[in-house]
Coordinates of C-alpha atoms in Angstrom, one line a residue:
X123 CA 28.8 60.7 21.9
X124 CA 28.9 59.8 25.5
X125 CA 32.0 58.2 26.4
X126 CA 31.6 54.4 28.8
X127 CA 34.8 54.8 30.8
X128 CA 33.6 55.3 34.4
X129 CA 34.6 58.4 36.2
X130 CA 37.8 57.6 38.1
X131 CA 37.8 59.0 42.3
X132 CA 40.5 61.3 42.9
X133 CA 42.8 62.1 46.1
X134 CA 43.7 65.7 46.9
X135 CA 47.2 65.7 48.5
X136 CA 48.2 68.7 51.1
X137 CA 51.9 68.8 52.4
X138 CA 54.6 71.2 53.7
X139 CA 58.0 69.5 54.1
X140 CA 57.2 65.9 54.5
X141 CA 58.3 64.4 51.1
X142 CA 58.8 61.1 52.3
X143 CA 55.6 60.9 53.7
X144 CA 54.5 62.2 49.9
X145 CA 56.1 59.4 48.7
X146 CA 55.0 56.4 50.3
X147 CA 51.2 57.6 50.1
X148 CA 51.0 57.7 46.3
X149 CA 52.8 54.2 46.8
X150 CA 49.9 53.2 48.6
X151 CA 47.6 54.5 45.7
X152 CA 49.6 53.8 42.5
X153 CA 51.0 50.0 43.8
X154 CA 48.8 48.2 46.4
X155 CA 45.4 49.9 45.3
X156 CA 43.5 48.1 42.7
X157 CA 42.0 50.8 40.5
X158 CA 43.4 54.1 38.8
X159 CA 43.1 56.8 40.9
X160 CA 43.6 60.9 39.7
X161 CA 46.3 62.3 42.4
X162 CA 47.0 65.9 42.8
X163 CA 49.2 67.7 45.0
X164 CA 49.7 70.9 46.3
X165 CA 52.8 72.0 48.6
X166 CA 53.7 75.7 49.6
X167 CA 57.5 74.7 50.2
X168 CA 59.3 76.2 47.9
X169 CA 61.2 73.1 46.8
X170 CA 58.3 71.1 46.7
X171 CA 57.8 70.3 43.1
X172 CA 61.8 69.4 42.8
X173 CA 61.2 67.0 45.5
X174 CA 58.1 65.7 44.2
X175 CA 59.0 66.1 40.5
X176 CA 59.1 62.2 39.5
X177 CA 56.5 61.2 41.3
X178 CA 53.3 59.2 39.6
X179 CA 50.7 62.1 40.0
X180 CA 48.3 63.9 38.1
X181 CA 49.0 67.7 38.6
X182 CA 51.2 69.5 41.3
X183 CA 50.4 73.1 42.7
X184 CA 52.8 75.5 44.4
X185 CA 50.4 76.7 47.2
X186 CA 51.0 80.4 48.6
X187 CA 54.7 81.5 50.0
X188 CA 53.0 82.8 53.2
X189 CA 55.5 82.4 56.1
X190 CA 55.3 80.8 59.1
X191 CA 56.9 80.3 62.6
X192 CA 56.4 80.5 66.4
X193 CA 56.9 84.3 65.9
X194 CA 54.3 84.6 63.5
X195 CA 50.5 85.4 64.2
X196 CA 48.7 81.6 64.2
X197 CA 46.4 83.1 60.8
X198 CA 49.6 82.7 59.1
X199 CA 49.8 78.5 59.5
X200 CA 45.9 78.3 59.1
X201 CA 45.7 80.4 56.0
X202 CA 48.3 77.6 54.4
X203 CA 46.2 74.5 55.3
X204 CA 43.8 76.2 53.8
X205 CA 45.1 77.2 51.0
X206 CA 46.5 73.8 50.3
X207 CA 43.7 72.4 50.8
X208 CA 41.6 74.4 48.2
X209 CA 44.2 74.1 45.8
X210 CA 45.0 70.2 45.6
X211 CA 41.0 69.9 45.3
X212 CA 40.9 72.7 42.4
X213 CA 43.2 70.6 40.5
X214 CA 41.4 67.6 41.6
X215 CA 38.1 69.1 40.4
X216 CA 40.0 69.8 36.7
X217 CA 40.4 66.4 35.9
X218 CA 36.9 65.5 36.3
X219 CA 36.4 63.1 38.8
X220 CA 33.6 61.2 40.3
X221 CA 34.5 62.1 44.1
X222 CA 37.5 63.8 46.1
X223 CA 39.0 62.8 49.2
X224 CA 41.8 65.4 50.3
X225 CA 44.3 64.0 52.8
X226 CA 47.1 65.6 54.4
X227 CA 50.8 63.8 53.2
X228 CA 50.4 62.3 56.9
X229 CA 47.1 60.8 56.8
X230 CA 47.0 57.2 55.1
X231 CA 44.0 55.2 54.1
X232 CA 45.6 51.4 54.5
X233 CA 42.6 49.7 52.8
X234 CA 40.8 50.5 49.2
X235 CA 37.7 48.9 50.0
X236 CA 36.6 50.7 53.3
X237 CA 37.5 53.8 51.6
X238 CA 34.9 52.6 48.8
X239 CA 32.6 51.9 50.7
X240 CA 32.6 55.5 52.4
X241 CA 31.7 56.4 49.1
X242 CA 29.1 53.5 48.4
X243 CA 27.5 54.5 51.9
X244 CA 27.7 58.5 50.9
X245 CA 26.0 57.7 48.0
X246 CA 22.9 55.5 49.5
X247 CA 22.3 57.9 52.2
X248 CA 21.4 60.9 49.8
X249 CA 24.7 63.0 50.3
X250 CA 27.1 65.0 48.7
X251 CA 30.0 64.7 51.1
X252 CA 31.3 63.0 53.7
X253 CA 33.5 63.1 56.5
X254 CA 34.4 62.9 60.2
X255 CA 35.2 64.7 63.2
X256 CA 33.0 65.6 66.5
X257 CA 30.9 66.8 64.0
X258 CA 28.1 69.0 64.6
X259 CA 27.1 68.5 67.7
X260 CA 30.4 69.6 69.0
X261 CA 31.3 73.6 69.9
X262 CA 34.2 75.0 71.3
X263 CA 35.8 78.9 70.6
X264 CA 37.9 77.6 67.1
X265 CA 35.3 75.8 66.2
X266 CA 31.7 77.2 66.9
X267 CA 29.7 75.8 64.3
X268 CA 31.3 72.6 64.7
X269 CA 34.3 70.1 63.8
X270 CA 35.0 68.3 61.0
X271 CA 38.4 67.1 60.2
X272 CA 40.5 67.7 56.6
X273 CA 41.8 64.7 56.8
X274 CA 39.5 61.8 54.5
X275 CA 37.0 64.7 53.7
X276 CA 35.1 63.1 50.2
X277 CA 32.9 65.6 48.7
X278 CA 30.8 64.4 45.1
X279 CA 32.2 66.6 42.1
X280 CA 29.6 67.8 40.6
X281 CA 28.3 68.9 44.2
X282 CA 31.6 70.7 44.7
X283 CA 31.5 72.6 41.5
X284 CA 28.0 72.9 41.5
X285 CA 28.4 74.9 45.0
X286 CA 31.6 76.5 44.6
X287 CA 32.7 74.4 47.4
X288 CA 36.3 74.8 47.2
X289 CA 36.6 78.6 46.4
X290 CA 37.4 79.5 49.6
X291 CA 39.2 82.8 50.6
X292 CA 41.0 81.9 53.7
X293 CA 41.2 85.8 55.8
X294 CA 37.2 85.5 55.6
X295 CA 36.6 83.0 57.7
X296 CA 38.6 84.4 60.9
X297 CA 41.9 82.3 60.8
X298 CA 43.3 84.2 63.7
X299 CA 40.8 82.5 66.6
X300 CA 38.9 80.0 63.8
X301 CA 41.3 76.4 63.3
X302 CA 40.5 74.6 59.8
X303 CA 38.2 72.3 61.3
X304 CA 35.8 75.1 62.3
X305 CA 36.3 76.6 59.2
X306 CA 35.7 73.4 57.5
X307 CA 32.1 73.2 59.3
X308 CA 31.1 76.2 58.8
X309 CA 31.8 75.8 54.9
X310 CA 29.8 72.6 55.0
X311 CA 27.1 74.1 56.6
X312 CA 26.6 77.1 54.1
X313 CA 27.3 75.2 51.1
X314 CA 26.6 71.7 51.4
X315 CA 23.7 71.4 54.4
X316 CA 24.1 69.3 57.1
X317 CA 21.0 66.9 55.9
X318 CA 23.6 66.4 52.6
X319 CA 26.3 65.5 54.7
X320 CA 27.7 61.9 56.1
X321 CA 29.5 62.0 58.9
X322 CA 31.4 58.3 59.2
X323 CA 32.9 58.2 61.8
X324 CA 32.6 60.8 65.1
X325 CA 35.9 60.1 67.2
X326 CA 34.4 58.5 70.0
X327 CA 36.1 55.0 68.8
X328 CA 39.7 55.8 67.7
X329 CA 42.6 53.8 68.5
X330 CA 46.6 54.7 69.0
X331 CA 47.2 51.3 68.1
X332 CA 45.8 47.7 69.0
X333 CA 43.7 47.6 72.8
X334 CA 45.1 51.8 73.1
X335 CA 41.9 54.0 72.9
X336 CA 42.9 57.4 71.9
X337 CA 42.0 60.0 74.9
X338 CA 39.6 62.6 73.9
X339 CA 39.3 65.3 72.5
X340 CA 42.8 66.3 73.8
X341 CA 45.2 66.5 71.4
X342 CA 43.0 65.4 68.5
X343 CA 45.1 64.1 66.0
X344 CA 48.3 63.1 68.1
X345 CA 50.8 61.2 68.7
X346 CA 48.5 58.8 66.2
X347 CA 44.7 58.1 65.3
X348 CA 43.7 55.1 63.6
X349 CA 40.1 54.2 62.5
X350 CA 39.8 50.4 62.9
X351 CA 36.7 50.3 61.2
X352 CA 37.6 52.6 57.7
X353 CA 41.1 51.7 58.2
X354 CA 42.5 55.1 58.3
X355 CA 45.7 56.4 59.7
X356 CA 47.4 59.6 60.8
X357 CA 50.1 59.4 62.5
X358 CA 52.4 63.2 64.3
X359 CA 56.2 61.7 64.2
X360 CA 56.9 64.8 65.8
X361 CA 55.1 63.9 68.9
X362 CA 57.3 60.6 69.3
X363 CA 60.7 60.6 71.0
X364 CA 63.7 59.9 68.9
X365 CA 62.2 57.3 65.6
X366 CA 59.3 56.1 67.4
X367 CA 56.6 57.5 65.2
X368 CA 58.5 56.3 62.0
X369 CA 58.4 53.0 63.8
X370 CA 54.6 53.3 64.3
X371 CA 54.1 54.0 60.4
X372 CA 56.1 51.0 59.3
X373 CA 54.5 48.9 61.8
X374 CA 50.9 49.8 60.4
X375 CA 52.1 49.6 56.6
X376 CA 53.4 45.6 57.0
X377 CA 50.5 44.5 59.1
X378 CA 48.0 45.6 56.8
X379 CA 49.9 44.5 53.5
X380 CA 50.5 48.0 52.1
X381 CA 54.2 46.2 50.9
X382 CA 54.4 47.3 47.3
X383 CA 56.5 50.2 45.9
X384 CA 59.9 51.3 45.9
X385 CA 59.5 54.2 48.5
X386 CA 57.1 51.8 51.1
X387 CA 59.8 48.7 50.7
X388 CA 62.6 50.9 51.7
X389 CA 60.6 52.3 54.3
X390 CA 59.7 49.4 56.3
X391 CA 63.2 47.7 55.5
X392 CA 64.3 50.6 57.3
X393 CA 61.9 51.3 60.2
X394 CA 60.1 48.4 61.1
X395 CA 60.2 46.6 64.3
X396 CA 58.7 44.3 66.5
X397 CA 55.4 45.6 67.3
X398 CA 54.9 44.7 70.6
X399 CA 58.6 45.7 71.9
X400 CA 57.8 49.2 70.5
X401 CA 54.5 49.4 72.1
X402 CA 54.7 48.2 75.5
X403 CA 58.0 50.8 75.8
X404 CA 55.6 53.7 75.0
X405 CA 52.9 52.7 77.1
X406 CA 55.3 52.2 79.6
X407 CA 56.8 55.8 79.2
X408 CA 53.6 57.4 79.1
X409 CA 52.5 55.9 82.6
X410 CA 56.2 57.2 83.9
X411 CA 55.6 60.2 82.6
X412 CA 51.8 61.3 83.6
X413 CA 53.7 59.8 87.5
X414 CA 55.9 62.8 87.2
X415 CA 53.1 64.8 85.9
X416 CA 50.9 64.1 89.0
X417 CA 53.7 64.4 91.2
X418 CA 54.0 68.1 90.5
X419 CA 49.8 68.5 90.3
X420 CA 49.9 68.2 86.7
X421 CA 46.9 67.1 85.1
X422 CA 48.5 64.9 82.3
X423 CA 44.9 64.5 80.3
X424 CA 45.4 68.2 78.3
X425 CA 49.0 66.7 76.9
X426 CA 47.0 64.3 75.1
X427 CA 49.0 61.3 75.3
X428 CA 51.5 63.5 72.9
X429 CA 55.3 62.4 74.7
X430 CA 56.9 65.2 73.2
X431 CA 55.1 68.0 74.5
X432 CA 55.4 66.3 78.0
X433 CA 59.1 65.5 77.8
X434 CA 59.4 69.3 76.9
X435 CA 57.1 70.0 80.1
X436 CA 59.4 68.2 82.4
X437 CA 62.5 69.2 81.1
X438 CA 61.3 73.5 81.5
X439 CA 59.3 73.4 84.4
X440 CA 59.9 75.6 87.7
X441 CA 58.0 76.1 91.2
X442 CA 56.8 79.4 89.7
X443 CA 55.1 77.1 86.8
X444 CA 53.7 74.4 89.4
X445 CA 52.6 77.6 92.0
X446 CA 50.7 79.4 88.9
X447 CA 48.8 75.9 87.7
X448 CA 48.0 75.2 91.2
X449 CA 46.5 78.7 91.5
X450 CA 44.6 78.5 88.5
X451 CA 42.9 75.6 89.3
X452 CA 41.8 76.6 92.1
X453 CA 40.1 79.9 91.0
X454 CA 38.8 77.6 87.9
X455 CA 37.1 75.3 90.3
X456 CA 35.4 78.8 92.5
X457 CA 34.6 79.9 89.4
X458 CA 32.9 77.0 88.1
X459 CA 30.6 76.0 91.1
X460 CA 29.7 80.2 91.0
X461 CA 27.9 79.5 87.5
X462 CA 26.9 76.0 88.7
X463 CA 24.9 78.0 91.3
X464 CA 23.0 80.5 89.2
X465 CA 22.5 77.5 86.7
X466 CA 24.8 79.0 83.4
X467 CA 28.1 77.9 82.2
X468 CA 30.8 80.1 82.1
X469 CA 31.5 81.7 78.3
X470 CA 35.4 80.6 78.2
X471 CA 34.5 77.0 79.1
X472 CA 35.6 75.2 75.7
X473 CA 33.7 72.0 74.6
X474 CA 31.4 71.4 77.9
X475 CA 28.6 74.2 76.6
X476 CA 24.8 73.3 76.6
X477 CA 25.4 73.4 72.9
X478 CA 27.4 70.8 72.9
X479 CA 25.5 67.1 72.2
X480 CA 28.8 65.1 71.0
X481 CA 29.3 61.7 70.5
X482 CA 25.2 62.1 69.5
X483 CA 25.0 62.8 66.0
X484 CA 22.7 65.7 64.7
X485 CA 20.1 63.4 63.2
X486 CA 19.8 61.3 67.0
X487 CA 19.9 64.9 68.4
X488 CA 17.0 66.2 66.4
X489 CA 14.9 63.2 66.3
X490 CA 15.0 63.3 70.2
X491 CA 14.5 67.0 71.0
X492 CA 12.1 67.8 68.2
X493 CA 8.8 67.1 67.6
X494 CA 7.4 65.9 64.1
X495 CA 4.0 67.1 64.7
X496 CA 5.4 70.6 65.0
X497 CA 6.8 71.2 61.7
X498 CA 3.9 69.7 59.9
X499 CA 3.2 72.7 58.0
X500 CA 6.8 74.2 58.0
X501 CA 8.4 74.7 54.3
X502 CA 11.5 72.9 55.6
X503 CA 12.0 69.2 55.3
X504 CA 12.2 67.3 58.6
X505 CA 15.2 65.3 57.0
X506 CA 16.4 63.8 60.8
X507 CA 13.0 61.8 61.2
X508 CA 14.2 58.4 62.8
X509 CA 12.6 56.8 59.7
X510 CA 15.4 57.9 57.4
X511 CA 19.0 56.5 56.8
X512 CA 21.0 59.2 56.9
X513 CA 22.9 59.5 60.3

């Protein structure tokens, strides 16, 4: 006998260290969300399930003890998102759900109805998962098949098992060069096809906070990237001077009602402040800093708006630093205008290739480049017709 109760949506939780933020994320789930949700977590700390032991979730998974530090090759970190990643979805997958989102402890969705309606939207244009990032019309060297972000990644259930989506073996997909967003392409690629894919929302419209476009695609994901439209927030603390980024998070948990639940009450009692006091002093250090920046012939645009990583800048730089940039640019600039000349583009030069077609989407792309008339008799389905929904 078929049982009537619906098939609940589940959220696949990735984290390190950051218990707190742990905390207040299932707060946002468990006590200002309006239906029961399956939560699952998976942390490679080794404390991880003491710290997150009476917490209101599902299942918890001790992800891989596989160190890392500045001293330690880079397919060290990226083999841990990884593996938390496939983990927290595994367990996700076990319970039976109708969809999983995995999101990093970090990375907040502030409203239950635009997070449905992902889903809703998924569902009416004929895929299986869904997503954002440049997407596939975006190429660089750690990405070459494309970029799609980890963060708010919803992929059906059945589709997931069905493909084997989630048994992914980390060392196989180059995590030396490759950074999980490539990897997370090229997975969707193979698996799911990118004509069963929606990609929501392609970075071309993110905010820091209110009237702040975030600069891209420097720094990505830092200091902060909010999603006006879904409603979805990650915000780097560590790219914020002294409490600044805690302040952000508060700030974005009161002004969209996400009040409810021990761990989110103490937070904003704690770190809220006056919004526009705390952003008109960071938008007034950033435009000190990029000054100082330019002063020395420093192009402020690759620190992506991240204070930290410019404080740090300012505080270590010397004339041999300055001289060296200076020199670089210059042979960059000799270099380029070479290529420019014999009409190619030089194989180092990251994101600017004639493979690149970002912020178009692959569907706009296609439609535009291709003609119909030419695959009239080929096997393959010409699924980015302008006729069609899916975009």
């Amino acid at each position: 006998m078929e049982s009537n109760i619906p098939q609940r949506d589940a959220i696949a939780i990735s984290v390190y260290d950051k218990f707190e933020e742990v905390r207040i994320l299932v707060d946002i789930i468990r006590k200002n969300w309006k239906r029961d949700y399956i939560i699952t977590v998976c942390c490679n700390h080794p404390n991880g399930e003491k710290e997150l032991s009476s917490l209101d979730i599902d299942t918890y998974v001790q992800g891989d003890d596989v160190p890392y530090s500045s001293n330690k090759p880079l397919a060290n970190l990226t083999y841990r998102v990884v593996d938390t990643i496939r983990k927290s979805c595994l367990a996700a997958l076990e319970q039976n759900p109708r969809t999983i989102m995995h999101v990093h402890s970090d990375a907040w969705p502030l409203d239950e109805e635009c997070y449905l309606k992902i889903i809703d939207t998924m569902y009416e244009n004929k895929a299986v998962a869904a997503g954002r990032g440049f997407g596939f019309g975006y190429s660089r060297l750690d990405c070459p098949l494309g970029h799609l972000d980890d963060m708010f990644f919803i992929v059906d259930a059945e589709a997931a098992r069905s493909t084997d989506l989630f048994n992914i073996r980390p060392l196989t997909f180059s995590p030396h060069w490759q950074t999980i967003h490539g990897i997370m392409s090229a997975i969707v690629m193979v698996k799911i096809g990118i004509d069963r894919f929606y990609l929501y929302d392609d970075h071309s419209q993110l905010t820091l906070w209110p009237n702040k476009p975030k600069l891209m695609p420097y720094e990505r994901a830092k200091p902060v990237i909010f999603d006006e439209r879904n409603k979805l927030l990650h915000v780097h603390t560590a790219s914020f001077p002294g409490d600044y980024g805690k302040h952000i998070q508060a700030i974005y948990l009161q002004s969209h009602n996400i009040t409810q639940g021990e761990h989110i009450k103490r937070f904003i009692d704690r770190w809220n402040r006056d919004a526009f006091e705390v952003y008109s002093h960071l938008d007034s250090l950033e435009v000190e800093l990029n000054k100082k920046l330019k002063m020395l012939a420093i192009d402020p645009n690759p620190f992506g708006q991240e204070f930290t990583s410019k404080l740090r800048f300012l505080e270590n730089v010397t004339p041999r630093i300055i001289f060296n940039n200076a020199l670089k640019r210059i042979i960059s600039s000799t270099i380029r205008l070479a290529y420019s000349i014999i009409g190619k583009q030089p194989w180092w030069l990251d994101g600017t290739g004639k493979g690149n077609y970002w912020p178009t989407n692959t569907k706009d792309y296609y439609s535009k480049a291709l003609n119909q008339a030419d695959y009239s008799k080929a096997t393959d389905d010409f699924w980015f017709d302008s006729s069609t929904i899916y975009r």
